[in-house]
Short mmCIF file of C-alpha atoms in Angstrom, two decimals:
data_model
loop_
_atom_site.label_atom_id
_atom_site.label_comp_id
_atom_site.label_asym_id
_atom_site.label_seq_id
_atom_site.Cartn_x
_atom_site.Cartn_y
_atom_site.Cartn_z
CA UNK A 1 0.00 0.00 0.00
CA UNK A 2 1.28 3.30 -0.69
CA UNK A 3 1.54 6.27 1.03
CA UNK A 4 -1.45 7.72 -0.08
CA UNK A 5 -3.27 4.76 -0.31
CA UNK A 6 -2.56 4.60 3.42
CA UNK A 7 -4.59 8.37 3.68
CA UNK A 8 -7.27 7.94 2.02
CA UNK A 9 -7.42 5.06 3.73
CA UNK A 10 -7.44 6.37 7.53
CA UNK A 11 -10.17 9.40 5.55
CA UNK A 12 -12.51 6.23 4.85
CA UNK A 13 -11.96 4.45 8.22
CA UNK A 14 -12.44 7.73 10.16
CA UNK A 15 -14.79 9.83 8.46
CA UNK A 16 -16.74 11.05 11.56
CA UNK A 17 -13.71 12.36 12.29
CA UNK A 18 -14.53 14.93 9.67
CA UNK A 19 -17.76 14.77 9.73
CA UNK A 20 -17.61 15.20 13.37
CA UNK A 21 -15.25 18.46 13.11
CA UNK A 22 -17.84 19.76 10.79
CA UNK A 23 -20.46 19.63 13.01
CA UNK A 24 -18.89 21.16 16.02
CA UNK A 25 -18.14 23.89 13.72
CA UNK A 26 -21.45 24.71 12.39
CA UNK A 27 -23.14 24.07 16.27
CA UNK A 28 -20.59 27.30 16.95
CA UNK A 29 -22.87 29.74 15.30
CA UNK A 30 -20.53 32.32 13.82
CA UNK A 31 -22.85 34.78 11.92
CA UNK A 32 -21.26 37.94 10.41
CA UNK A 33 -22.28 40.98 12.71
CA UNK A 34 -22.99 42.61 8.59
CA UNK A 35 -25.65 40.92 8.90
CA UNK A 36 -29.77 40.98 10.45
CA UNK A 37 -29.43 38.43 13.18
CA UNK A 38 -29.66 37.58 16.76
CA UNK A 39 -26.49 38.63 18.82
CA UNK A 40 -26.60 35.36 19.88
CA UNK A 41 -25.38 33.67 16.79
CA UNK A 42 -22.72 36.08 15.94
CA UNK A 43 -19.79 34.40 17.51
CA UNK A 44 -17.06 33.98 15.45
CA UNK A 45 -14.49 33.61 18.37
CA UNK A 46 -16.44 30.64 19.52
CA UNK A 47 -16.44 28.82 16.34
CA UNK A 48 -12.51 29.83 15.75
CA UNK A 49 -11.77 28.65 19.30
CA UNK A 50 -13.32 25.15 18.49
CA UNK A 51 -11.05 24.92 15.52
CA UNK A 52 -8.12 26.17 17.67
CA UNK A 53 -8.09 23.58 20.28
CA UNK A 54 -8.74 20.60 17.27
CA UNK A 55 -5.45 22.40 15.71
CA UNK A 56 -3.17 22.28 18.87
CA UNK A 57 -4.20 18.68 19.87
CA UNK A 58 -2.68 18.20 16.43
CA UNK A 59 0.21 19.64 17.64
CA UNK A 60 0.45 22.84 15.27
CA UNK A 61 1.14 25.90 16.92
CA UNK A 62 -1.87 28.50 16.59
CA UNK A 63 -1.98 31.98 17.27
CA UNK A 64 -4.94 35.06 17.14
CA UNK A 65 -4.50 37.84 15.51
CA UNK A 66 -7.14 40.79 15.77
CA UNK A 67 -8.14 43.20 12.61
CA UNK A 68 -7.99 46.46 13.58
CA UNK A 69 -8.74 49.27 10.99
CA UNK A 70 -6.61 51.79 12.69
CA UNK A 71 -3.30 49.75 12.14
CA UNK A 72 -4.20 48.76 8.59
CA UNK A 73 -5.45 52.46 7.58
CA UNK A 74 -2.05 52.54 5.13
CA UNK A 75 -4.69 49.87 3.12
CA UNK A 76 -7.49 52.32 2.84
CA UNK A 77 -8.44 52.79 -0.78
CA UNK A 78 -7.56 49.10 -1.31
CA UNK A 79 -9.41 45.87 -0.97
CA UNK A 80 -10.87 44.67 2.07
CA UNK A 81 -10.61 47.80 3.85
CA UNK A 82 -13.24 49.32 5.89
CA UNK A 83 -12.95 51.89 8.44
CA UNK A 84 -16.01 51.57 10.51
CA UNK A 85 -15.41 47.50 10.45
CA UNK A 86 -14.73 46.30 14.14
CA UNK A 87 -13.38 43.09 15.81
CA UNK A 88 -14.00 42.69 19.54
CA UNK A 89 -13.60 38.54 19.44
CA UNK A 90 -13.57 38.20 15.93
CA UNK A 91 -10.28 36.87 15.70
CA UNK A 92 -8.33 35.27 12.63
CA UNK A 93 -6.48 31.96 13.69
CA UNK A 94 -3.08 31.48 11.69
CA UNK A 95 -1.79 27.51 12.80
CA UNK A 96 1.55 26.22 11.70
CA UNK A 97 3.64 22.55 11.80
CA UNK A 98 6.95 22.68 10.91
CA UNK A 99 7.87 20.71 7.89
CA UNK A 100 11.28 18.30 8.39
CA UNK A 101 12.96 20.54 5.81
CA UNK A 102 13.66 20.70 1.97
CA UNK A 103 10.10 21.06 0.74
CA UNK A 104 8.07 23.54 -0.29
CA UNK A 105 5.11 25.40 2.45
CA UNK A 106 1.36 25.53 1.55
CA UNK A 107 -1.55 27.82 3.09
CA UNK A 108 -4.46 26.18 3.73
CA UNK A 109 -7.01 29.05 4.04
CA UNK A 110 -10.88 29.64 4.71
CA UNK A 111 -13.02 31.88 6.43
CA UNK A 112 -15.05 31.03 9.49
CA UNK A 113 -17.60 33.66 9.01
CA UNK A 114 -21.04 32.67 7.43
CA UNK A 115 -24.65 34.67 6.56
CA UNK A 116 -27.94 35.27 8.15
CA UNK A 117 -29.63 31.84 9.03
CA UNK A 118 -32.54 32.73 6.74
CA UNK A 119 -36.06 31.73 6.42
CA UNK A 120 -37.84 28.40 5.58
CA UNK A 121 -35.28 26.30 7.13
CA UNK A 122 -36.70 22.49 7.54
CA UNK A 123 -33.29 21.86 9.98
CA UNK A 124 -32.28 23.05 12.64
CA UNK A 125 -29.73 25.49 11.01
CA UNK A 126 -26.60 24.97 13.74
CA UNK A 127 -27.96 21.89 14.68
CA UNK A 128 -25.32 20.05 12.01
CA UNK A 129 -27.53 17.00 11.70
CA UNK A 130 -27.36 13.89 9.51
CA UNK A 131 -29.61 12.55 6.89
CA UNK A 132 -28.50 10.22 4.74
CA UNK A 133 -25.39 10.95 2.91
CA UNK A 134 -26.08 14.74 3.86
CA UNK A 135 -24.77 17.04 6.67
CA UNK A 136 -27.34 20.34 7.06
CA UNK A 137 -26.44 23.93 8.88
CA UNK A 138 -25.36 27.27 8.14
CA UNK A 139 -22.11 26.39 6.80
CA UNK A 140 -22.23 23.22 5.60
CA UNK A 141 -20.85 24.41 2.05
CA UNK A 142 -19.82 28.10 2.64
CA UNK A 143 -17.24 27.54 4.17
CA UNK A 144 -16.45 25.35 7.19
CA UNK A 145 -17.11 21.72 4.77
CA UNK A 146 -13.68 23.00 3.50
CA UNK A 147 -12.30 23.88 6.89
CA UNK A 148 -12.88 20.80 8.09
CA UNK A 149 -11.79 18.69 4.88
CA UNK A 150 -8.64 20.99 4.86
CA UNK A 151 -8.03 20.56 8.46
CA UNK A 152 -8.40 16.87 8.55
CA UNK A 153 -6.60 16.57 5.31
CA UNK A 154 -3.62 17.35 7.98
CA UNK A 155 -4.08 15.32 10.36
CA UNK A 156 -4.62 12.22 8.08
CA UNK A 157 -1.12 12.63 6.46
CA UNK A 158 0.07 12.62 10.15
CA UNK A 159 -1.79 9.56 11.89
CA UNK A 160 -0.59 7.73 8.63
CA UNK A 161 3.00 7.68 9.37
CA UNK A 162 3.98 10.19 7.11
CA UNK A 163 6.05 13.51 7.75
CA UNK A 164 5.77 16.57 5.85
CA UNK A 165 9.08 18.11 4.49
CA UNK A 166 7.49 21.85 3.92
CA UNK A 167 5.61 23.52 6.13
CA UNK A 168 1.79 23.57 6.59
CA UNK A 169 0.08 26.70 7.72
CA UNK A 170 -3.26 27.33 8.27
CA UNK A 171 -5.19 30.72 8.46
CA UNK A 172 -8.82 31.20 8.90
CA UNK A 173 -10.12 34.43 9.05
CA UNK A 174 -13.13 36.47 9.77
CA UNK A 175 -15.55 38.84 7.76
CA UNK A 176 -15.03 37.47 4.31
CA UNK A 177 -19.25 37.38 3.71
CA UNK A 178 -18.32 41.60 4.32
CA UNK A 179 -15.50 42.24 2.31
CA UNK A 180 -12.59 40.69 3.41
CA UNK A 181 -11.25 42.39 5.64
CA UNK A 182 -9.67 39.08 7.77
CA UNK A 183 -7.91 38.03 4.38
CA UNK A 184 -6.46 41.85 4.08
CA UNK A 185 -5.46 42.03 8.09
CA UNK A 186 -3.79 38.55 7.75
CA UNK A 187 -1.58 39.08 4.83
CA UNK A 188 -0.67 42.38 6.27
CA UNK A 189 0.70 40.31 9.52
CA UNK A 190 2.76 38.95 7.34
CA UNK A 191 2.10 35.61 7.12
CA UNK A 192 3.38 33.81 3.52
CA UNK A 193 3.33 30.78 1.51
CA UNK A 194 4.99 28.99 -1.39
CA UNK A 195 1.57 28.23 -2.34
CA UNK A 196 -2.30 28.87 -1.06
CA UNK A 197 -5.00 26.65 -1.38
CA UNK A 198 -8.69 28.37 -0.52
CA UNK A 199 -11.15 25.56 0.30
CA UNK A 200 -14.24 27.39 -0.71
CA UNK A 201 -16.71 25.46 -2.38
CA UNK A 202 -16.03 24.39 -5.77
CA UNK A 203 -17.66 20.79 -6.18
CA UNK A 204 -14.91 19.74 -6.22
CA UNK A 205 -13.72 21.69 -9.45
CA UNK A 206 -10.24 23.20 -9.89
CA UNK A 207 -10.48 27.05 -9.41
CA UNK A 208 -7.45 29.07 -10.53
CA UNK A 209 -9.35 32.47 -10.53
CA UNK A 210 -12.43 34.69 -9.24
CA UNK A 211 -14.00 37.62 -10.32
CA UNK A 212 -14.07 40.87 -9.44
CA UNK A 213 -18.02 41.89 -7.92
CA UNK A 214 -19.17 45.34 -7.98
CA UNK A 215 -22.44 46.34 -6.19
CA UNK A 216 -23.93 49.95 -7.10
CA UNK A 217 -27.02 51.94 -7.10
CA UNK A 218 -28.49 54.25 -10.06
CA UNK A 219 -30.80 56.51 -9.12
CA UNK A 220 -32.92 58.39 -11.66
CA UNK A 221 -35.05 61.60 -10.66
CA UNK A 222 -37.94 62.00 -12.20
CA UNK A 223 -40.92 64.37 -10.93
CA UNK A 224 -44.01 63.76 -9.18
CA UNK A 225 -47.44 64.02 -10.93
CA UNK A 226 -51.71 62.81 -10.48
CA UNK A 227 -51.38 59.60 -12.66
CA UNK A 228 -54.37 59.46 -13.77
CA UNK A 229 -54.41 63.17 -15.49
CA UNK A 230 -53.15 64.35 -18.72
CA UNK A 231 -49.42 65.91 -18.38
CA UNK A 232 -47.66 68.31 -20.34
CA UNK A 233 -44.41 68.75 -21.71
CA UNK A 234 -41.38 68.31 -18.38
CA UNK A 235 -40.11 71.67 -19.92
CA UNK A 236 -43.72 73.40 -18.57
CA UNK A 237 -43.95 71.42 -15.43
CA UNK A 238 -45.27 68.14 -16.39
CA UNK A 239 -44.73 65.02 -15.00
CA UNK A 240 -41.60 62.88 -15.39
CA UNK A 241 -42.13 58.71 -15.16
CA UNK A 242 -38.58 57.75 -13.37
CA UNK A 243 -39.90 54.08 -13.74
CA UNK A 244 -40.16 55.16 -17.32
CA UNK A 245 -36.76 56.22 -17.71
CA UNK A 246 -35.15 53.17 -15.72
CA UNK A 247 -36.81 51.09 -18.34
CA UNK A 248 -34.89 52.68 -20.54
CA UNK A 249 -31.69 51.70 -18.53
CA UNK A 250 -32.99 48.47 -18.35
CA UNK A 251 -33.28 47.63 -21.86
CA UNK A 252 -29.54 49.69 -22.56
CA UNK A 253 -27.89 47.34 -19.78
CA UNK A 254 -29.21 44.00 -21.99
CA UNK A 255 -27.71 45.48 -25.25
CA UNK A 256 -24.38 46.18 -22.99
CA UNK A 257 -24.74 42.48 -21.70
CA UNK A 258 -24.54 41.20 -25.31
CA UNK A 259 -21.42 43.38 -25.92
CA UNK A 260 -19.90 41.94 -22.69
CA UNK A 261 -20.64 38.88 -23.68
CA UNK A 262 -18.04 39.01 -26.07
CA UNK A 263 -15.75 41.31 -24.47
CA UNK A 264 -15.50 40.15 -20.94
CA UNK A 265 -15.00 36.46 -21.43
CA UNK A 266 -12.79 34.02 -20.04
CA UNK A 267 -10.90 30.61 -20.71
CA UNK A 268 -11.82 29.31 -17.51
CA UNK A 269 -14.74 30.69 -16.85
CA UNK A 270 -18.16 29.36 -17.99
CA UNK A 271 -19.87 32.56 -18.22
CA UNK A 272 -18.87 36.29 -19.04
CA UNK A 273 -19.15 39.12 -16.72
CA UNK A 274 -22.35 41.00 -17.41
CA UNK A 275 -24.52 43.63 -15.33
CA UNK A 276 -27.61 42.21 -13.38
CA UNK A 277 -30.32 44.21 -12.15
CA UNK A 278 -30.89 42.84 -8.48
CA UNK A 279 -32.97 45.50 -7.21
CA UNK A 280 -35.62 48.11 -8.36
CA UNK A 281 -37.41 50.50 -5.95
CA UNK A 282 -39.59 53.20 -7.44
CA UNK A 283 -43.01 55.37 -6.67
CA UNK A 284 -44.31 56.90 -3.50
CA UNK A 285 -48.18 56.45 -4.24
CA UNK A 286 -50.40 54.55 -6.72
CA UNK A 287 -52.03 57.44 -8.12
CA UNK A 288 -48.28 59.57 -8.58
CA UNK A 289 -46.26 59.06 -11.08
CA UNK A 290 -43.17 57.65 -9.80
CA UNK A 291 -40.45 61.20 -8.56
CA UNK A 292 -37.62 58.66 -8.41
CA UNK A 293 -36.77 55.15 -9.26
CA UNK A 294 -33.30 53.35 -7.94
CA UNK A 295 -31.53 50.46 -9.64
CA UNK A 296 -29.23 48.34 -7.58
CA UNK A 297 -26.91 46.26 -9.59
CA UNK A 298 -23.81 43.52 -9.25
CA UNK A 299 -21.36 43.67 -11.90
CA UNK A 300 -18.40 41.32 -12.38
CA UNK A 301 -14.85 41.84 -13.64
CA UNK A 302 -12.08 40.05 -14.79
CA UNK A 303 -8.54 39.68 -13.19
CA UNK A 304 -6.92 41.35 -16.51
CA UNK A 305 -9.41 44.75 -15.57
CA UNK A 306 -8.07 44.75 -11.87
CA UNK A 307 -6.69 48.71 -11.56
CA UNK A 308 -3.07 49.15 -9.65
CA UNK A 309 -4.88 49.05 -6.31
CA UNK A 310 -6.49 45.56 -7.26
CA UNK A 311 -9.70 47.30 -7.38
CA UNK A 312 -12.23 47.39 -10.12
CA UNK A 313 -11.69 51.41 -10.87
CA UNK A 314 -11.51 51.03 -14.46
CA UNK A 315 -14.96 49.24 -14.95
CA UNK A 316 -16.47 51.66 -12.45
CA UNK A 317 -15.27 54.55 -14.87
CA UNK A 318 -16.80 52.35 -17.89
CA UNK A 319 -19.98 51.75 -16.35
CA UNK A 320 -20.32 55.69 -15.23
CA UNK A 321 -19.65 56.65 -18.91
CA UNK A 322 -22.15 54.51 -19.92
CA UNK A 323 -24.88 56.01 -17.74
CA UNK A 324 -23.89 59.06 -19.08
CA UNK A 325 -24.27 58.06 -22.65
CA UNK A 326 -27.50 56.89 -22.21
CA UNK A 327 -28.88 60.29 -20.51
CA UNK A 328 -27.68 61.97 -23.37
CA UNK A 329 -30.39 60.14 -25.85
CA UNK A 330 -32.89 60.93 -23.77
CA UNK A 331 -34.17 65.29 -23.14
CA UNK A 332 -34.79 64.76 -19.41
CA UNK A 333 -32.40 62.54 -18.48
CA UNK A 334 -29.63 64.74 -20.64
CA UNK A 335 -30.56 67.54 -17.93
CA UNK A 336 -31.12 65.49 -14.80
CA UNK A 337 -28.28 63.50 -15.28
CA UNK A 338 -28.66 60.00 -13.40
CA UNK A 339 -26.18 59.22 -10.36
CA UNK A 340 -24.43 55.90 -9.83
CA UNK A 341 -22.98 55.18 -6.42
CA UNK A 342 -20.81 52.08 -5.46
CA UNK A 343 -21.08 49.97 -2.64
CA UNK A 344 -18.97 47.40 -2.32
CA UNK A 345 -16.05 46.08 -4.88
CA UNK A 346 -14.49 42.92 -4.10
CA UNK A 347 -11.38 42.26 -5.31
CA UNK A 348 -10.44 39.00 -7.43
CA UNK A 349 -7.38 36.75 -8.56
CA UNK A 350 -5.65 34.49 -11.11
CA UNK A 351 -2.93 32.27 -10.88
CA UNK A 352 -1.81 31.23 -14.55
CA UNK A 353 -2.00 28.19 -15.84
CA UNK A 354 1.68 27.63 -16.78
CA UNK A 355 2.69 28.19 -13.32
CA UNK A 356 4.23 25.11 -10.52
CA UNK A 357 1.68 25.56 -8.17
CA UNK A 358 -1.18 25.67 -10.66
CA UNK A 359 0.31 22.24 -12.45
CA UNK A 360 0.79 20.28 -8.88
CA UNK A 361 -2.77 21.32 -7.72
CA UNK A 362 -4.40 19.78 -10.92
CA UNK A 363 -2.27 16.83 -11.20
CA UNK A 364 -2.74 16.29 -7.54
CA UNK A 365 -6.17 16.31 -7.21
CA UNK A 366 -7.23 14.53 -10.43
CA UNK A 367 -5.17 11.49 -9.19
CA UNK A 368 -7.97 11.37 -6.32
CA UNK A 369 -11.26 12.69 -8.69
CA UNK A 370 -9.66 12.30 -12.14
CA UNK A 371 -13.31 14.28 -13.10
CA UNK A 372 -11.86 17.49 -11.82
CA UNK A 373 -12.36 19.94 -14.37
CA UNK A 374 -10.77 23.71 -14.23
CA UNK A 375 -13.37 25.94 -13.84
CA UNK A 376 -12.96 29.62 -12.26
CA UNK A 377 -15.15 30.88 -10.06
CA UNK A 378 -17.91 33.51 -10.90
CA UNK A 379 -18.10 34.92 -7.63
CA UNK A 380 -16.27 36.12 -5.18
CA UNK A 381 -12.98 34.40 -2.73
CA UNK A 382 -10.75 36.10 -0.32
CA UNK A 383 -7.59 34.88 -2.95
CA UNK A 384 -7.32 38.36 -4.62
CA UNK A 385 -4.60 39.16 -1.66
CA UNK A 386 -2.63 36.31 -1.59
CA UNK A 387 -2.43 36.77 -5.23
CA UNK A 388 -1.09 40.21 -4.42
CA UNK A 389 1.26 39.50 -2.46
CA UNK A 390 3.15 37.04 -4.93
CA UNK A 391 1.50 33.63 -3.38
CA UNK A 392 0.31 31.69 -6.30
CA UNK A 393 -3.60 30.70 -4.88
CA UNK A 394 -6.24 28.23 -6.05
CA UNK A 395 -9.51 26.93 -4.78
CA UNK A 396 -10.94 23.77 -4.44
CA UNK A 397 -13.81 22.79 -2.03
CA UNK A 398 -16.07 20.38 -1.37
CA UNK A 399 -20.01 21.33 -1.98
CA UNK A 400 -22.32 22.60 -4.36
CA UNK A 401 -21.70 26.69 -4.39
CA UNK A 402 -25.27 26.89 -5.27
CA UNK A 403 -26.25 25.82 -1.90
CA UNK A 404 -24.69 28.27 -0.14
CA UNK A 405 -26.57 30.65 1.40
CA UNK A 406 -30.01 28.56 1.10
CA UNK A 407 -32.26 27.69 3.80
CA UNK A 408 -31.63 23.76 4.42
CA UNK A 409 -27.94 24.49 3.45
CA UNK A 410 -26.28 20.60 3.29
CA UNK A 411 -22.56 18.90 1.79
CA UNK A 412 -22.80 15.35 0.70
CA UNK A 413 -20.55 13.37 2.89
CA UNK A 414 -18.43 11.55 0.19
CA UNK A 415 -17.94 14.35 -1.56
CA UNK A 416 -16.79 15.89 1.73
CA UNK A 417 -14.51 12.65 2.16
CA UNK A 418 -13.26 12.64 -1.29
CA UNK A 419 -12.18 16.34 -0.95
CA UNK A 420 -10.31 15.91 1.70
CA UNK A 421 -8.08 13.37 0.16
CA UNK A 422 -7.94 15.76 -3.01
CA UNK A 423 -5.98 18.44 -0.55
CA UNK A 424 -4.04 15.22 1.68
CA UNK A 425 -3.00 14.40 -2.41
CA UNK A 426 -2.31 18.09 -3.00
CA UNK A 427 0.12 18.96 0.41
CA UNK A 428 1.48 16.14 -0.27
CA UNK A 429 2.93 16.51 -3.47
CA UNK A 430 4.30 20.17 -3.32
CA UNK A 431 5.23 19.92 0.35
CA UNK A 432 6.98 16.70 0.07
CA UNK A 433 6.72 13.95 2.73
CA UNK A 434 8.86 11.07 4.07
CA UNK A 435 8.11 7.87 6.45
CA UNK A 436 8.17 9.16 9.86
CA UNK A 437 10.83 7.27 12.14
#
C-alpha cells in the first residue's frame, strides 16, 4: 500500500472524524455581525476557538491575531478595507507545523464567518444534523465543509506515518461574507506561503481564478405628478415617469450584456461578466407618477481589468460613462443626469495556468477525482490578496456553491470525504513527505 493509499485510507476508516469536526463547527454559530441576526449567533471567536483547540491537539502551533482598521489604515483605498469594520472577538487563527525541511510550504485558508440563518429552514440550522449521505447547517458548504476537509486533510497525512518536508500553515479568518477584511489584516501580519489553497466550495472543481463583484445603485429623478391626469411637456412642469426612464436603462444594460458577452470572457470561466439588475425600488403612491426610481446592480470583472490598487476602478469609470451616454439620448435625463454610487467592490485573482503551483494542484487532485475539471469561479474568494502578495492561490472545495446561502444548506458526505483526500494528495505533493521514524 502506498503512502497515499494509506490516507485515504485512515479518511474512509475515520470519516466522523470529519464529519464530526464539521459539526462542532457549524453548532458554533458564527454569523457575520454585517448581517440581520440575533447577537446570539454572531460568535465567530467561539467557532474559531473550536477549531483552535482541534489544531493544537494536532500539535500545530496557533496563534490570534485581531483586525484592527486603525493599524491597517495605510490599506485604505484598497481591498478589504473598511474603516467603521470592528473586531472585539472576531479573531483570525493562523496555525503552523513545521515541515522536516527541503520542501516547499502551503496555506491552507478559509473563512469562518457565514450569513444570516434565513427563512424556511426544515433543519435546525446549527444543529449540524445527519440525513443520509447529507450534513445540514449554516455552513455546511460556505465555508467550514472546507475547513474541516482541509483541516483533517492534515491530520490524516500525520496519523498515517507520514512527515511533511514543507511547512503547513493554516489561516482562517473572519468577515469574508463583508468584504474581506480578515484576508487583508492577515496578509498584512505577514504571514506567507509557497503556495495557497482556498477551500471554498467548488464541487470539487479546480479554481485558478475569481472575479471581481461590484455592487452599485443608479438613481434616476424623475418628478411627481396625479397619474391618472393628462401631463404636459417636463419643460412646462409636467410630469416625469422615473420608472419610465429606468426602463430605458434596463433595456440599454441587456444590449451592454450582449457586448460583454463578447468582451468580458474568459478561458476558464463558464460565463462572461455581465450587469444584473438585483434591485428596483420606485413610486411613492399609486395614483403619482413615480419622482424617483433606484436600480441596484452587481457587476463582475475580470482579473486582466483589476486597476493598480487591485480594485475594479476602471470598470467603475466604464460603467459611469455609460450612464452618461444613455442620458444623453434621452431630453430629461440629458438635464437630470442620473447618479451611480458604489457599494462594495471585491477584489479578485488568477494564478496562470503555466505556473508550478497551478500544475501540482491539478495533477494532484485529479489522481484522487480524475473528473476534476478547471473551472474559475464567478463569484467572489478572499484569494485576490494572496495573489497580491506574490502567493500563487487556487480553490478547491467540497459542496455545491449553489447551496450556499439557502435555507436547508447541506454537503454530501463523500464528496466531503473525497475532498479531503484531493488536498491530503495536494500537500502532499508540493510539500513533500517522508516515512516518519
Amino acid at each position: 500500500m502506498t503512502a497515499k493509499e494509506k490516507i485515504y485510507k485512515w479518511i474512509e476508516e475515520n470519516r466522523e472524524e470529519v464529519t464530526g469536526l464539521l459539526q462542532k463547527l457549524i453548532q458554533a454559530p458564527s454569523v457575520n455581525p454585517y448581517f440581520d441576526e440575533e447577537t446570539i449567533y454572531m460568535k465567530e471567536g467561539d467557532a474559531q476557538r473550536v477549531l483552535e483547540a482541534y489544531l493544537k491537539d494536532m500539535g500545530m502551533t496557533t496563534e490570534f491575531t485581531y483586525p484592527d482598521a486603525k493599524k491597517l489604515a495605510s490599506y485604505e483605498g484598497k481591498p478589504g478595507y473598511y474603516a467603521d469594520h470592528t473586531f472585539e472577538d472576531r479573531p483570525n487563527l493562523y496555525a503552523e507545523l513545521k515541515g522536516t525541511g527541503g520542501g516547499r510550504s502551503i496555506m491552507l485558508s478559509g473563512h469562518i464567518d457565514v450569513v444570516q440563518r434565513g427563512s424556511k429552514w426544515t433543519q435546525d440550522p446549527f444543529g449540524g444534523k445527519i440525513i443520509g449521505n447529507r450534513l445540514y447547517g449554516r455552513g455546511a458548504v460556505d465555508m467550514k465543509g472546507g475547513i474541516a476537509a482541509m483541516t483533517c486533510a492534515v491530520k490524516a497525512i500525520q496519523e498515517s506515518g507520514m512527515k511533511l518536508k514543507g511547512d503547513i500553515r493554516i489561516g482562517t479568518v473572519v468577515d469574508e461574507e463583508a468584504g474581506g477584511m480578515g484576508t487583508l489584516a492577515l496578509v498584512a501580519e505577514g504571514y506567507r506561503a509557497d503556495g495557497c489553497l482556498i477551500t471554498e466550495p467548488t464541487h470539487l472543481k479546480i479554481a485558478p481564478l475569481c472575479r471581481g463583484i461590484l455592487w452599485g445603485k443608479l438613481t434616476i429623478e424623475g418628478r411627481a405628478g396625479h397619474i391618472e391626469l393628462k401631463q404636459g411637456d417636463f419643460r412646462t412642469g409636467g410630469a416625469v415617469d422615473a420608472i419610465d426612464k429606468a426602463s430605458l436603462y434596463l433595456e440599454q444594460f441587456r444590449r451592454l450584456n450582449k457586448e460583454w458577452s463578447v468582451a468580458k470572457e474568459h478561458k476558464y470561466l463558464p460565463i462572461p461578466c455581465q450587469i444584473h439588475i438585483a434591485q428596483f425600488q420606485a413610486g411613492e403612491y399609486p395614483t403619482t407618477f413615480a419622482n424617483r426610481a433606484e436600480l441596484t446592480f452587481n457587476a463582475q470583472y475580470l482579473p486582466s481589468e483589476k486597476d493598480e490598487n487591485g480594485l475594479g476602478s476602471k470598470v467603475k469609470k466604464e460603467i459611469e460613462e455609460f450612464v452618461k451616454q444613455v442620458a444623453l439620448t434621452d431630453a430629461w435625463l440629458t438635464d437630470n443626469q442620473p447618479k451611480v454610487e458604489w457599494l462594495i467592490d471585491a477584489d479578485c485573482g488568477e494564478t496562470l495556468d503555466d505556473q508550478p503551483f497551478f500544475k501540482t494542484v491539478r495533477d494532484s487532485a485529479r489522481k484522487v477525482n480524475p473528473d476534476s475539471i478547471v473551472e474559475g469561479i464567478c463569484c467572489h474568494t478572499d484569494m485576490g490578496w494572496f495573489c497580491n502578495v506574490g502567493i500563487p492561490t487556487l480553490n478547491i472545495g467540497p459542496g455545491d456553491p449553489r447551496l450556499a446561502h439557502q435555507a436547508d444548506e447541506f454537503i454530501e458526505i463523500e464528496e466531503l470525504l473525497t475532498c479531503t483526500k484531493m488536498i491530503a494528495s495536494i500537500v502532499m505533493d508540493w510539500c513533500g513527505a517522508e516515512e516518519n521514524s
